[in-house]
Each structure stands twice: as structure tokens, then as C-alpha cells.
Amino acid sequence: MNSSSHADLGSILNLLRDPVGIPAPPVLFQWLMVFTWAIHIVFVNLVLGGAALAIAGYLRREDPLWGRLSRAMTQVTKVALSLAIVVGVAPLLFTQVIYDPMWYASNVLSAAWVMGFIYALGLGYTCWFIFSFRNKEGAGAAELLWAVAAILLFALNGFVMHVLSVQSILPAKWLEWYAPQGVPDMSGLKVHAFSFPRFAFFFAAAAAGTGIFLLAYADYFGPRRDFPAPYREFCRRIGWQWARWGFLAQSILAVLWFAGVERAVARPFLWITLLTLLAILLLLWNRKPESLVGKGYVAQSIFVFYALIVGIAREEIRLGALLPLGYDPMTYKVNLDLSSTLLFFTTFLGVGGIGLAFLLAMLWQAGRTEGTYVAGKTVARLSNYALAIVLIWIAVFFGVGITVWVRNFH
Amino acid sequence: MEILGMYPTWYVPYIGSGWVMGITGTIHILASHTSIGAAFLFALLETKAYREGKPWLLDYIRRYGIFLLIFSYIWGSVTGPGIWYSTTVASPRGISGLIHNFVWVWATEWVFFVTEVIGVYALVYTIGKIDAKTHLKLTWLFAIASLETLLLIIGILSFMMWPGGDRWYRTGSVLDGFYNLNIFAQMSMRAAFMCVAAAIVGSIVVAGVKDRAQRTEIARFIAKMGGVGLVALIPLFFWYVQTLPPNAKIILAARLPAYTPQLLIGILATTAFYLVWLAWKPTWLPGPVAAAMTAFLLLFGLWPEERARESLRKPYVAGQYIYGNQVISRDVPGKGVRSEIPAMREHGLLALHPFVPADLKEITPQNRLEAGRVIAAIACSNCHSLEKTGLLRPLPAKFGGTTDPRVVRAFLDGPLYTGAIPYMPAIPLSEKERDALAYFIAHSSEGPATLSAVKPKSPEIR
């Protein structure tokens, strides 16, 4: 940190790596990080966009369609927030594995903001929950304050994450930020880096992602009579509008963001992101909402795929900043640990596959059913398999555990 | 000259970053333990409802479930990553060591965590909307997945205390570190505590059940569950103590507050009394009393327990190879990790720290106070407030408020340099660094109570 030369900086960054090394090849963690980040950001988009739409609907709630959409998006935002948090744990974990020097240094430099992030998230979440209880037919204007407080806190969270990400890829400035004029400032009260286009890009993505979600939402409730056609058409039209303007804004912001990236023209995924954005824009601009009936799931799948492309582009930008300094995550010391690697992948495929398949299949079908849903053969079987697999998992856990424990301590 | 992989330091005046971790951790523990205990309560109650044809029990589950969404799944799921964040900023190498040893364990926990979060929403919002048998299976899946998150995290938490022997240091194997000596004792103790937490938090919801007969039946059910947990806690605590490392046993015997045994007995007795009352007179249970009991458990049960657990680990933060001050204290051949103590002994701390400004690498009479401040923040502040009136084992007070640097130097030169005190790290600072640190500590004991007394001086002044 005391030298500005790239070679010295690179060697210090490598020294900051955890000496324990990592238990599997780094490329595994890199892909898991990007993949889980993409899923996480889809839910984050839905939180920010869903909250904004719920507020917009609340302001127009005299119109029953807007009122109903507001209430629906309030609930969607609530669940999306839970999923954004829980899915977000994975990229947070994998980032720390291969980019620990960047993540830890950036966090400590703005430590007070990092802790503020946690409590702001809890507070925002609580406010939104209260709003979700209060956003009923005939609710008064004052209830909106809960929603506004929540969305401002969510935006603050976005700001903190953005700052941490940008700071993490500027290691040459860390010491200057930490010890301006040679005097360490250990308060963690300052933020040091901000890029407006990159920050705003994700808010535009929230509008686009929520719009796309509405297209799928309108299709999903097609079979239910208590979701009449006018309401679904209304949702589709709003979704189409939000998606169009969201993608347009994203395209402009992406150009501005990438223009500030060093050697951007040489980075293929920045181009792929731009081309995907333009292709989606073209598709949306040339169609009317009514022509999107039945295409909601395809649109949603494309959006998830697009989020993955953005995730890769983001990784490309990070590597573009760090590789020239001599930090290559692929050179991380590997202390292969097969037992724990196996533990994860078998659980991921077994529990993640069957357990989640049961929950999602059951929820999917129950949501489309009016009245009581009775599980069919497939879901009933899945439920049995899911229970069996978590019980087998426990048996293996204790079987292996007791064997190792007895061997080591008796 | 080699460089240590140390990060910048975050210092929180008066409470230290340790308290920030502690507060976040305590909230998380109550929320998460309640959630897992409640998951089993739901599964048992729903089985009872299914077998005995008592669908009204489902209404209690639904209401407790909604309460849980706020109590555990907002604050629990936020403070879960919050513990990561707080340890990241307070003890980056500590959390890094754990992450790099146990990344796949954490990733596995995440799979169950996702199942648990989707499960709780499904459980709460599909009551009465899907057939009873499928819902019962869903509830059991939720309960078991919740339990599995506990099984996984306990292996990591207990490793933080110690691996239990030499084997892990030699093999570096995750299995040897994870299934450490402390794991099963800690796991059972926490499982017992979960039953207690679920019963006490669940009593808040019981207080809202209007039907007297229904309230009585539910209250007695949860009181029984809490009672079983409470009774089990006592022998399990003694087992837990048996699996602690020697340094922790010394701290337990000599360094915890004198009132600790009385506090423990008082908490157990109060909780037992509450549970007996819950079973005996469930119709007299105002909501505020139940809420107050939850607050009691948090403030007088969990907070001291968390503080004690943190103290028992001293001077380490992870696996008895990383000190609280982030220095790696011993070799771990199984992972190719080498102790940083010899390098410190040879070169001192400031020279090896990559985030110490060049001006402070060489200590001069002009920068001695500032150098002392920086050394204290790096080497001491993880466990000690630097202000004399700080709340976290204030450093000036540890030296009896002396203003004589020589008194401090005697300690720095002796036990601290060699690591002779079991609950303190070895900090082999250079001669000049010890001088600067002693000067800073003595200075902190003078006049003003705050660290601002030794606030950074600008280079111009220096």
C-alpha cells in the first residue's frame, strides 16, 4: 500500500489473501458467485421496482385497478426482499473467498456505513412489513409514509453496496483514503467512491425487471376467475411500459457506465450487455402489450439470462481493474478438500433440487388454484422424497460426525 | 522484509467494534434460535392437530408464523449476514479464516437457508389453502431444514472456540476442524435453548388466543417444550464446559464477573418460574408480560452469554490460530499457514503492516503519541476500549489508570511480549513500539476521559 507501483500493489494484494487458501479450484467459486449474484439481483430489482410501483399504485388507488396492483406489489416486494436477502448470502460468501483482499479492505474503510447497511435494511424491511399490513382497501394517505421510508432505506442500501463495490476495485487509493496526509482515520465514517451511471443503472434495471415480472404475473393468474381479464391486461400494459422505459434508461446508463471503464472496447461482455439491451428494447418497442399474452414466462427467463450477462460483465470490469495490478483470482492457493466440496454439491443437488422442487411445484400449483389445493401424485411424491432426503442428510451428518469425533477424541 | 496480511482498522469509541459484533450477534441468536425451536413446535402442534382433529391449532401456528416472519425472518435474516458484516469490519482476518476453511459448509447451510425461507412463507400463507397432509409434510420439511442450518453453523462456531486437539493443525481437513471436540456439546445445548426460546416467544402469541380452553392447551404444550429444554440445559452446560480449551477454563474460573454463577441461577429460576406459571395459569398471561419475558431472555440471558462466549475464546477469534488482534499466532502445517509472531518479533508491528503510513513506520519523538495510538488500535482495540471510561475492558483502567509509562512498559516488556498470560495474545512489539504504546496508554489515563485527548495530529503540527 505504501508504493504506487503496480508490481508492489499486486504483491501486497496477494499477501492479503487468506493463507489458508481455498478448498476447490477458484473458477468454481467465481462461477457460483456470478450465477448466484444474477439470481440475487433479479430479486433486488423486484424489491426496488416493486416498491416503487406499489407506491405509484397507492397514489392512484382511487382507481380500483391501481389499488389492487399496489396491494399485490406490496406483497410481492415483501417476499422478494426475503429472497433477495437469502439468495444474496451466496454471492457475499463466494466474493469473500476469491476477492477477500478487496472486499475486506473496502468494507473496513467504510465500516460505519457497512453496519448502517444492516440496520437500515432491517428497519426498511420492518417499515415495508407494516405497510403491507396497512395497504388495504380504504387505507389513508398517511400509511404511505411507511412505504416511502422503506424505499428510501432500500435506496440507501443500494448506495452502500455500490460504494463498497467501486471502492473494492480501486486498491491503489486505499491507503490514501485510510490515512489521508499520513494520519489513519479509523472511524469508517467516510465513503470514497461513487459512479452515478453504475449506481443508476441498477435502478433502471429495477424498473425493467419489475415490468417483465408483471408480464409473467399477468400470464400466471390467467386460470383464476378472481383475477379478471381487465386487471391482468392492466398489469401487462403497466409491465410493458415499465419494461420499455426501464430498458431504455438502462441502455443509456450502460453506455455512460462502460464509457468510464478502462479499455471498455476490448471487453466482450460489455458489448454483449449492450447488444442484449438493444435487442430487448427492439423487441419491446415493436410490440403492443396485447401481443405479449402468453409470453411472460419467456420474457422472465430472458431477463434472468440477461441478469447473468450483466453479472459476467461486472466480473469482467473487476478483472479488468485487478489483473493489470497482478491480482488474478485464478492463482489463489488451493488446499483441496474433497469432503466439504462433496458435502456442498450433494446437498445443492439433492436438497436444493428435490426439496425446492417440492416447495416450488406446490406453491406454483396452489397459487393457480381457486379454493383448496389438493396435491396431485407428482407433488405428493416430491414431498415424500424431500422429507426422505433431509432425513437421510441428517443420518449421514451424524454418521460421519460421530465416526470422526470418536476417532479424533477417544 | 515480509509483510503481514493485515487490513485497516475500524475503531468504535467507547464500545469498541467488539460490542457492535456482540449486539448484532445477540439479536441474531434470539431470532434464529426462536425460529428453529418454533419450527419444531409448529411441526409437533400440526401433527397433533392432524391426529386429534383440532384445526384451531393451525390458527395459532399461522399467527405465530406471521409473528415469526417479522421477529425472526426480518431481523434474524438481516442480522445473519449482519454478523458477517460486523466481523468483516471488526475482525476481517478472523472471518476470512473461517470463510476460507468452511466455505462449503456455509454454502451448504445456505441451501437449507433458502429452503427454510421459502418454507416459512409457504407454511404461513398456505394454511387452510392446501390439503392438510401436504401442509403437514411441508411443515416438517421446514422444521428439519431449519435444524440443519443449526447443525452446520455449530460446527463453525465451535471451531472458533478450538479444534479440540492437534489433528486439524496437521491435516487441515474440514472434517477434523468441523467435528471438533466442542461441536456436539454446543449443538445439544443450543437445541435445548431453542425449545426455551420458542416457548417464551411463543407465549407472546398465546397471550392473544381468546378461547380459554384453546389457550390453556397451547400454553401447556409450549410450556412443556420449554420445560424440557430448560431441564436439559443444565447437564448440557456442564458437558459444554468439559469440552472447552484450557485457557477458556481459566477464564471461566477466574476472569468472568464474580456474579456470573448467581446470574445463571437467577435466569434459570426466573425462566422456570415463568414456564410453570404459563402451564399453571395460562389464562392469566397479559401480552406485555410475555414480551417482557422475551426482553429479559435477550438482555439477561443471551447478552451475558454472548459476552462470556467471546471472553472464553480469548485471546483467539478462530481455531486458536488467529488472535483477536488479527495476527496469526501459530503454524497450521495442514494448510501451509505460518505463525506471524517470529516476524513481528524481528521487525515489530508497524513495519510489517501494509496499511500503516510511511511516516509512522519509523517512530520518532515527534510521532510517538500517534504511533502509540495506531499500535493500540491495531493490537489492542479488538478487546479493549482505548478510552479510560470505555465500556469494553478499557485499556487505561487495566493499568490502574497509571500515568507513568514505565509501569505500562513493564507489562509490555514482560507478559505481553512473551504471551505468558493465557487469555492475552503474545504481542512482541519492538523496543520503540513498546515505548510508544506505553506512552499512549499513560497519556490516555491523564486528564480528559476521551480518546480525543490524543486525537490525530496533523503532519504540520508534528
PDB file of C-alpha atoms in Angstrom, chain A residues 1-2 12 15-16 18-24 28-29 32 36 78-79 82-83 85-87 89-90 92-94 96-97 100-101 103-105 107-108 111-112 114-115 117-119 121-123 125-126 129 133 161 174-175 178-179 181-184 186-188 332-333 335 337 339-341 343-345 347-348 351-352 355-356 358-359 362-363 366 371-375 380 383-384 386-387 390-391 393-394 397-398 400-402 404-405 407-409, chain B residues 3 5-11 20 23-24 27 66 69-70 73-75 77-78 81-82 84-86 88-89 92-93 95-97 99-101 103-108 110-115 117-119 121-122 125-126 128-131 134 137-138 140-141 144 147-148 151-152 163-165 167 172-176 178-181 183-184 187 239 321 328 334-337 353-358 360-361 370 373-374 377 456-457 459-460 462:
ATOM      1  CA  MET A   1       0.000   0.000   0.000  1.00  0.00           C
ATOM      2  CA  ASN A   2       2.966   2.267   0.502  1.00  0.00           C
ATOM      3  CA  ILE A  12       0.504  -6.724  -1.348  1.00  0.00           C
ATOM      4  CA  LEU A  15      -0.328 -11.125   0.540  1.00  0.00           C
ATOM      5  CA  LEU A  16      -3.682 -10.007   1.870  1.00  0.00           C
ATOM      6  CA  ASP A  18      -6.103 -15.697   3.358  1.00  0.00           C
ATOM      7  CA  PRO A  19      -3.127 -18.004   3.983  1.00  0.00           C
ATOM      8  CA  VAL A  20      -5.473 -20.964   4.437  1.00  0.00           C
ATOM      9  CA  GLY A  21      -6.180 -20.989   0.698  1.00  0.00           C
ATOM     10  CA  ILE A  22      -9.413 -22.309  -0.768  1.00  0.00           C
ATOM     11  CA  PRO A  23     -10.830 -25.839  -0.782  1.00  0.00           C
ATOM     12  CA  ALA A  24     -11.578 -26.136  -4.517  1.00  0.00           C
ATOM     13  CA  LEU A  28     -15.862 -22.875  -9.229  1.00  0.00           C
ATOM     14  CA  PHE A  29     -16.268 -20.056  -6.756  1.00  0.00           C
ATOM     15  CA  LEU A  32     -21.055 -19.705  -8.307  1.00  0.00           C
ATOM     16  CA  THR A  36     -25.951 -16.514  -7.517  1.00  0.00           C
ATOM     17  CA  LYS A  78     -42.210  -8.296   0.809  1.00  0.00           C
ATOM     18  CA  VAL A  79     -41.454 -11.811  -0.405  1.00  0.00           C
ATOM     19  CA  SER A  82     -36.745 -12.056   1.826  1.00  0.00           C
ATOM     20  CA  LEU A  83     -35.499 -13.881  -1.233  1.00  0.00           C
ATOM     21  CA  ILE A  85     -31.542 -11.325   1.278  1.00  0.00           C
ATOM     22  CA  VAL A  86     -31.346 -15.087   1.451  1.00  0.00           C
ATOM     23  CA  VAL A  87     -30.063 -15.520  -2.101  1.00  0.00           C
ATOM     24  CA  VAL A  89     -25.844 -14.581   1.119  1.00  0.00           C
ATOM     25  CA  ALA A  90     -24.283 -16.807  -1.543  1.00  0.00           C
ATOM     26  CA  LEU A  92     -21.454 -12.436  -0.499  1.00  0.00           C
ATOM     27  CA  LEU A  93     -19.849 -15.691   0.603  1.00  0.00           C
ATOM     28  CA  PHE A  94     -18.165 -16.504  -2.686  1.00  0.00           C
ATOM     29  CA  GLN A  96     -15.075 -13.237   0.171  1.00  0.00           C
ATOM     30  CA  VAL A  97     -13.481 -16.473  -0.969  1.00  0.00           C
ATOM     31  CA  ASP A 100     -11.166 -11.292   0.110  1.00  0.00           C
ATOM     32  CA  PRO A 101      -8.497  -8.548  -0.003  1.00  0.00           C
ATOM     33  CA  TRP A 103     -13.942  -6.978  -0.073  1.00  0.00           C
ATOM     34  CA  TYR A 104     -12.468  -6.699   3.410  1.00  0.00           C
ATOM     35  CA  ALA A 105     -10.404  -3.591   2.729  1.00  0.00           C
ATOM     36  CA  ASN A 107     -15.656  -2.749   3.945  1.00  0.00           C
ATOM     37  CA  VAL A 108     -13.334  -1.659   6.720  1.00  0.00           C
ATOM     38  CA  ALA A 111     -17.221   0.270   8.242  1.00  0.00           C
ATOM     39  CA  ALA A 112     -19.821   2.534   9.806  1.00  0.00           C
ATOM     40  CA  VAL A 114     -21.466  -1.252   6.384  1.00  0.00           C
ATOM     41  CA  MET A 115     -23.100  -1.585   9.774  1.00  0.00           C
ATOM     42  CA  PHE A 117     -26.485  -1.064   5.823  1.00  0.00           C
ATOM     43  CA  ILE A 118     -27.578  -3.905   8.097  1.00  0.00           C
ATOM     44  CA  TYR A 119     -29.718  -1.830  10.411  1.00  0.00           C
ATOM     45  CA  LEU A 121     -32.111  -2.986   5.832  1.00  0.00           C
ATOM     46  CA  GLY A 122     -33.817  -4.305   8.955  1.00  0.00           C
ATOM     47  CA  LEU A 123     -35.591  -1.012   9.502  1.00  0.00           C
ATOM     48  CA  TYR A 125     -37.874  -4.267   5.877  1.00  0.00           C
ATOM     49  CA  THR A 126     -39.890  -3.622   9.044  1.00  0.00           C
ATOM     50  CA  PHE A 129     -43.962  -5.111   6.518  1.00  0.00           C
ATOM     51  CA  PHE A 133     -50.404  -4.825   6.808  1.00  0.00           C
ATOM     52  CA  MET A 161     -23.362  -1.777  -1.770  1.00  0.00           C
ATOM     53  CA  TRP A 174      -6.990   2.573  -0.287  1.00  0.00           C
ATOM     54  CA  LEU A 175      -4.105   3.931   1.760  1.00  0.00           C
ATOM     55  CA  TYR A 178      -7.491   5.315   5.052  1.00  0.00           C
ATOM     56  CA  ALA A 179      -4.708   7.643   6.071  1.00  0.00           C
ATOM     57  CA  GLN A 181      -1.988  13.024   4.887  1.00  0.00           C
ATOM     58  CA  GLY A 182      -0.461  10.074   6.675  1.00  0.00           C
ATOM     59  CA  VAL A 183      -2.881  10.043   9.635  1.00  0.00           C
ATOM     60  CA  PRO A 184      -5.059   6.911   9.881  1.00  0.00           C
ATOM     61  CA  MET A 186     -10.259   4.562  11.793  1.00  0.00           C
ATOM     62  CA  SER A 187     -13.797   5.881  12.069  1.00  0.00           C
ATOM     63  CA  GLY A 188     -15.090   4.147   8.936  1.00  0.00           C
ATOM     64  CA  TYR A 332      -5.452 -18.461  -5.400  1.00  0.00           C
ATOM     65  CA  LYS A 333      -3.742 -21.196  -3.377  1.00  0.00           C
ATOM     66  CA  ASN A 335      -5.904 -26.728  -0.451  1.00  0.00           C
ATOM     67  CA  ASP A 337     -10.853 -30.531   0.486  1.00  0.00           C
ATOM     68  CA  SER A 339     -15.220 -33.972   1.779  1.00  0.00           C
ATOM     69  CA  SER A 340     -16.631 -30.475   2.162  1.00  0.00           C
ATOM     70  CA  THR A 341     -16.789 -29.967  -1.622  1.00  0.00           C
ATOM     71  CA  LEU A 343     -20.994 -32.023   1.062  1.00  0.00           C
ATOM     72  CA  PHE A 344     -21.994 -28.863  -0.779  1.00  0.00           C
ATOM     73  CA  PHE A 345     -22.640 -30.293  -4.199  1.00  0.00           C
ATOM     74  CA  THR A 347     -26.731 -31.015  -0.754  1.00  0.00           C
ATOM     75  CA  PHE A 348     -27.108 -28.450  -3.529  1.00  0.00           C
ATOM     76  CA  VAL A 351     -31.850 -30.914  -1.056  1.00  0.00           C
ATOM     77  CA  GLY A 352     -31.695 -27.913  -3.355  1.00  0.00           C
ATOM     78  CA  GLY A 355     -36.648 -30.003  -1.566  1.00  0.00           C
ATOM     79  CA  LEU A 356     -37.014 -26.827  -3.553  1.00  0.00           C
ATOM     80  CA  PHE A 358     -41.401 -29.779  -3.995  1.00  0.00           C
ATOM     81  CA  LEU A 359     -41.881 -26.326  -2.482  1.00  0.00           C
ATOM     82  CA  MET A 362     -46.596 -26.992  -4.706  1.00  0.00           C
ATOM     83  CA  LEU A 363     -46.630 -23.196  -4.484  1.00  0.00           C
ATOM     84  CA  ALA A 366     -51.580 -23.844  -5.288  1.00  0.00           C
ATOM     85  CA  GLY A 371     -60.174 -22.768  -3.274  1.00  0.00           C
ATOM     86  CA  THR A 372     -58.255 -25.553  -1.559  1.00  0.00           C
ATOM     87  CA  TYR A 373     -55.411 -27.107  -3.472  1.00  0.00           C
ATOM     88  CA  VAL A 374     -55.054 -30.863  -3.183  1.00  0.00           C
ATOM     89  CA  ALA A 375     -51.629 -32.143  -4.120  1.00  0.00           C
ATOM     90  CA  ALA A 380     -47.130 -35.821  -3.176  1.00  0.00           C
ATOM     91  CA  SER A 383     -42.928 -34.140  -0.772  1.00  0.00           C
ATOM     92  CA  ASN A 384     -42.043 -37.672   0.334  1.00  0.00           C
ATOM     93  CA  ALA A 386     -37.949 -34.139   0.022  1.00  0.00           C
ATOM     94  CA  LEU A 387     -38.604 -35.368   3.545  1.00  0.00           C
ATOM     95  CA  VAL A 390     -33.399 -34.209   4.536  1.00  0.00           C
ATOM     96  CA  LEU A 391     -33.678 -37.132   6.956  1.00  0.00           C
ATOM     97  CA  TRP A 393     -28.879 -35.959   5.189  1.00  0.00           C
ATOM     98  CA  ILE A 394     -29.136 -35.833   8.984  1.00  0.00           C
ATOM     99  CA  PHE A 397     -24.221 -35.864   9.057  1.00  0.00           C
ATOM    100  CA  PHE A 398     -24.265 -37.672  12.390  1.00  0.00           C
ATOM    101  CA  VAL A 400     -19.777 -39.190   9.601  1.00  0.00           C
ATOM    102  CA  GLY A 401     -19.577 -36.793  12.525  1.00  0.00           C
ATOM    103  CA  ILE A 402     -19.618 -39.371  15.261  1.00  0.00           C
ATOM    104  CA  VAL A 404     -14.660 -38.593  13.022  1.00  0.00           C
ATOM    105  CA  TRP A 405     -15.260 -37.368  16.562  1.00  0.00           C
ATOM    106  CA  ARG A 407     -11.556 -41.281  16.047  1.00  0.00           C
ATOM    107  CA  ASN A 408     -10.112 -37.893  16.962  1.00  0.00           C
ATOM    108  CA  PHE A 409     -11.028 -37.628  20.606  1.00  0.00           C
TER     109      PHE A 409
ATOM    110  CA  ILE B   3       4.576  -8.064   5.118  1.00  0.00           C
ATOM    111  CA  GLY B   5      -1.713  -9.657   5.501  1.00  0.00           C
ATOM    112  CA  MET B   6      -3.334  -7.131   7.822  1.00  0.00           C
ATOM    113  CA  TYR B   7      -6.233  -4.839   6.935  1.00  0.00           C
ATOM    114  CA  PRO B   8      -7.095  -1.313   8.019  1.00  0.00           C
ATOM    115  CA  THR B   9      -8.581  -0.987  11.495  1.00  0.00           C
ATOM    116  CA  TRP B  10     -12.063   0.153  12.396  1.00  0.00           C
ATOM    117  CA  TYR B  11     -12.325   1.643  15.831  1.00  0.00           C
ATOM    118  CA  VAL B  20     -21.042  -3.920  17.600  1.00  0.00           C
ATOM    119  CA  ILE B  23     -25.147  -6.613  19.685  1.00  0.00           C
ATOM    120  CA  THR B  24     -25.716  -7.881  16.142  1.00  0.00           C
ATOM    121  CA  ILE B  27     -30.218 -10.198  18.150  1.00  0.00           C
ATOM    122  CA  ILE B  66     -46.642 -14.249  10.926  1.00  0.00           C
ATOM    123  CA  LEU B  69     -41.795 -13.579   9.845  1.00  0.00           C
ATOM    124  CA  ILE B  70     -41.249 -10.223  11.467  1.00  0.00           C
ATOM    125  CA  TYR B  73     -37.215 -13.549   9.288  1.00  0.00           C
ATOM    126  CA  ILE B  74     -36.721  -9.806   9.163  1.00  0.00           C
ATOM    127  CA  TRP B  75     -34.330  -9.271  11.996  1.00  0.00           C
ATOM    128  CA  SER B  77     -32.229 -12.950   8.354  1.00  0.00           C
ATOM    129  CA  VAL B  78     -30.844  -9.409   8.324  1.00  0.00           C
ATOM    130  CA  PRO B  81     -25.415 -11.569   7.188  1.00  0.00           C
ATOM    131  CA  GLY B  82     -25.061  -8.744   9.731  1.00  0.00           C
ATOM    132  CA  TRP B  84     -20.637 -11.463   8.672  1.00  0.00           C
ATOM    133  CA  TYR B  85     -20.593  -7.740   8.024  1.00  0.00           C
ATOM    134  CA  SER B  86     -19.780  -6.838  11.604  1.00  0.00           C
ATOM    135  CA  THR B  88     -15.746  -8.272   8.407  1.00  0.00           C
ATOM    136  CA  VAL B  89     -15.234  -4.735   9.638  1.00  0.00           C
ATOM    137  CA  PRO B  92     -11.522  -9.248   8.868  1.00  0.00           C
ATOM    138  CA  ARG B  93      -8.857 -11.906   9.201  1.00  0.00           C
ATOM    139  CA  ILE B  95     -13.932 -14.072   9.454  1.00  0.00           C
ATOM    140  CA  SER B  96     -11.653 -14.685   6.497  1.00  0.00           C
ATOM    141  CA  GLY B  97     -10.064 -17.647   8.260  1.00  0.00           C
ATOM    142  CA  ILE B  99     -14.764 -18.466   5.444  1.00  0.00           C
ATOM    143  CA  HIS B 100     -11.719 -19.992   3.796  1.00  0.00           C
ATOM    144  CA  ASN B 101     -11.794 -23.074   5.980  1.00  0.00           C
ATOM    145  CA  VAL B 103     -16.816 -22.040   2.673  1.00  0.00           C
ATOM    146  CA  TRP B 104     -18.548 -25.216   1.525  1.00  0.00           C
ATOM    147  CA  VAL B 105     -20.135 -25.731   4.915  1.00  0.00           C
ATOM    148  CA  TRP B 106     -21.527 -22.222   4.753  1.00  0.00           C
ATOM    149  CA  ALA B 107     -22.649 -22.756   1.190  1.00  0.00           C
ATOM    150  CA  THR B 108     -24.423 -25.929   2.314  1.00  0.00           C
ATOM    151  CA  TRP B 110     -27.226 -21.517   2.501  1.00  0.00           C
ATOM    152  CA  VAL B 111     -29.081 -24.279   0.608  1.00  0.00           C
ATOM    153  CA  PHE B 112     -31.036 -25.066   3.768  1.00  0.00           C
ATOM    154  CA  PHE B 113     -31.483 -21.385   4.482  1.00  0.00           C
ATOM    155  CA  VAL B 114     -33.139 -20.876   1.082  1.00  0.00           C
ATOM    156  CA  THR B 115     -35.368 -23.907   1.746  1.00  0.00           C
ATOM    157  CA  VAL B 117     -37.157 -19.033   3.928  1.00  0.00           C
ATOM    158  CA  ILE B 118     -39.321 -20.315   1.082  1.00  0.00           C
ATOM    159  CA  GLY B 119     -40.679 -22.886   3.526  1.00  0.00           C
ATOM    160  CA  TYR B 121     -43.697 -18.259   3.613  1.00  0.00           C
ATOM    161  CA  ALA B 122     -45.262 -21.393   2.154  1.00  0.00           C
ATOM    162  CA  TYR B 125     -49.615 -18.448   3.623  1.00  0.00           C
ATOM    163  CA  THR B 126     -50.929 -21.853   2.595  1.00  0.00           C
ATOM    164  CA  GLY B 128     -56.130 -23.714   5.013  1.00  0.00           C
ATOM    165  CA  LYS B 129     -55.406 -23.339   1.315  1.00  0.00           C
ATOM    166  CA  ILE B 130     -53.775 -26.690   0.639  1.00  0.00           C
ATOM    167  CA  ASP B 131     -54.709 -30.165   1.792  1.00  0.00           C
ATOM    168  CA  THR B 134     -49.321 -31.866   2.196  1.00  0.00           C
ATOM    169  CA  LYS B 137     -45.223 -32.555   5.262  1.00  0.00           C
ATOM    170  CA  LEU B 138     -44.302 -29.009   4.313  1.00  0.00           C
ATOM    171  CA  TRP B 140     -41.864 -30.995   8.812  1.00  0.00           C
ATOM    172  CA  LEU B 141     -39.639 -30.160   5.857  1.00  0.00           C
ATOM    173  CA  ILE B 144     -35.855 -30.239   9.535  1.00  0.00           C
ATOM    174  CA  LEU B 147     -32.495 -27.698  12.190  1.00  0.00           C
ATOM    175  CA  GLU B 148     -29.932 -28.453   9.505  1.00  0.00           C
ATOM    176  CA  LEU B 151     -26.168 -28.336  12.720  1.00  0.00           C
ATOM    177  CA  LEU B 152     -23.955 -26.706  10.127  1.00  0.00           C
ATOM    178  CA  PRO B 163     -10.433 -27.623  17.095  1.00  0.00           C
ATOM    179  CA  GLY B 164     -10.024 -29.697  20.244  1.00  0.00           C
ATOM    180  CA  GLY B 165      -6.636 -31.223  19.550  1.00  0.00           C
ATOM    181  CA  ARG B 167      -5.062 -33.210  14.412  1.00  0.00           C
ATOM    182  CA  GLY B 172      -6.134 -29.106   7.651  1.00  0.00           C
ATOM    183  CA  SER B 173      -9.134 -31.282   6.860  1.00  0.00           C
ATOM    184  CA  VAL B 174     -12.542 -29.627   7.109  1.00  0.00           C
ATOM    185  CA  LEU B 175     -13.924 -32.770   8.733  1.00  0.00           C
ATOM    186  CA  ASP B 176     -11.321 -32.563  11.509  1.00  0.00           C
ATOM    187  CA  PHE B 178     -15.766 -29.103  11.818  1.00  0.00           C
ATOM    188  CA  TYR B 179     -16.310 -32.162  14.015  1.00  0.00           C
ATOM    189  CA  ASN B 180     -14.233 -30.648  16.786  1.00  0.00           C
ATOM    190  CA  LEU B 181     -14.360 -31.546  20.462  1.00  0.00           C
ATOM    191  CA  ILE B 183     -19.427 -29.395  18.496  1.00  0.00           C
ATOM    192  CA  PHE B 184     -21.893 -31.906  19.933  1.00  0.00           C
ATOM    193  CA  MET B 187     -25.138 -28.275  19.456  1.00  0.00           C
ATOM    194  CA  TRP B 239     -20.822 -31.127  29.240  1.00  0.00           C
ATOM    195  CA  TYR B 321      -4.548 -19.866  15.469  1.00  0.00           C
ATOM    196  CA  ILE B 328      -1.682 -15.462  13.108  1.00  0.00           C
ATOM    197  CA  GLY B 334      -2.039 -28.830   7.165  1.00  0.00           C
ATOM    198  CA  LYS B 335      -2.947 -25.587   5.410  1.00  0.00           C
ATOM    199  CA  GLY B 336       0.526 -24.215   4.847  1.00  0.00           C
ATOM    200  CA  VAL B 337      -0.086 -21.398   7.335  1.00  0.00           C
ATOM    201  CA  HIS B 353       1.625  -3.623   8.432  1.00  0.00           C
ATOM    202  CA  PRO B 354       0.640  -2.678   4.873  1.00  0.00           C
ATOM    203  CA  PHE B 355      -1.837  -0.020   5.993  1.00  0.00           C
ATOM    204  CA  VAL B 356       0.499   1.908   8.256  1.00  0.00           C
ATOM    205  CA  PRO B 357       1.529   5.157   6.548  1.00  0.00           C
ATOM    206  CA  ALA B 358       5.212   5.509   5.680  1.00  0.00           C
ATOM    207  CA  LEU B 360       4.725   6.062  11.062  1.00  0.00           C
ATOM    208  CA  LYS B 361       6.914   3.146  10.090  1.00  0.00           C
ATOM    209  CA  GLU B 370       0.371   8.967  17.137  1.00  0.00           C
ATOM    210  CA  ARG B 373      -2.401   5.349  19.149  1.00  0.00           C
ATOM    211  CA  VAL B 374      -2.108   3.355  15.934  1.00  0.00           C
ATOM    212  CA  ALA B 377      -5.848   0.429  17.747  1.00  0.00           C
ATOM    213  CA  PRO B 456      -4.666  12.562  15.399  1.00  0.00           C
ATOM    214  CA  LYS B 457      -2.266  15.386  14.933  1.00  0.00           C
ATOM    215  CA  PRO B 459       1.513  16.410   9.839  1.00  0.00           C
ATOM    216  CA  GLU B 460       2.075  20.156  10.014  1.00  0.00           C
ATOM    217  CA  ARG B 462       4.056  17.094  14.007  1.00  0.00           C
TER     218      ARG B 462
END
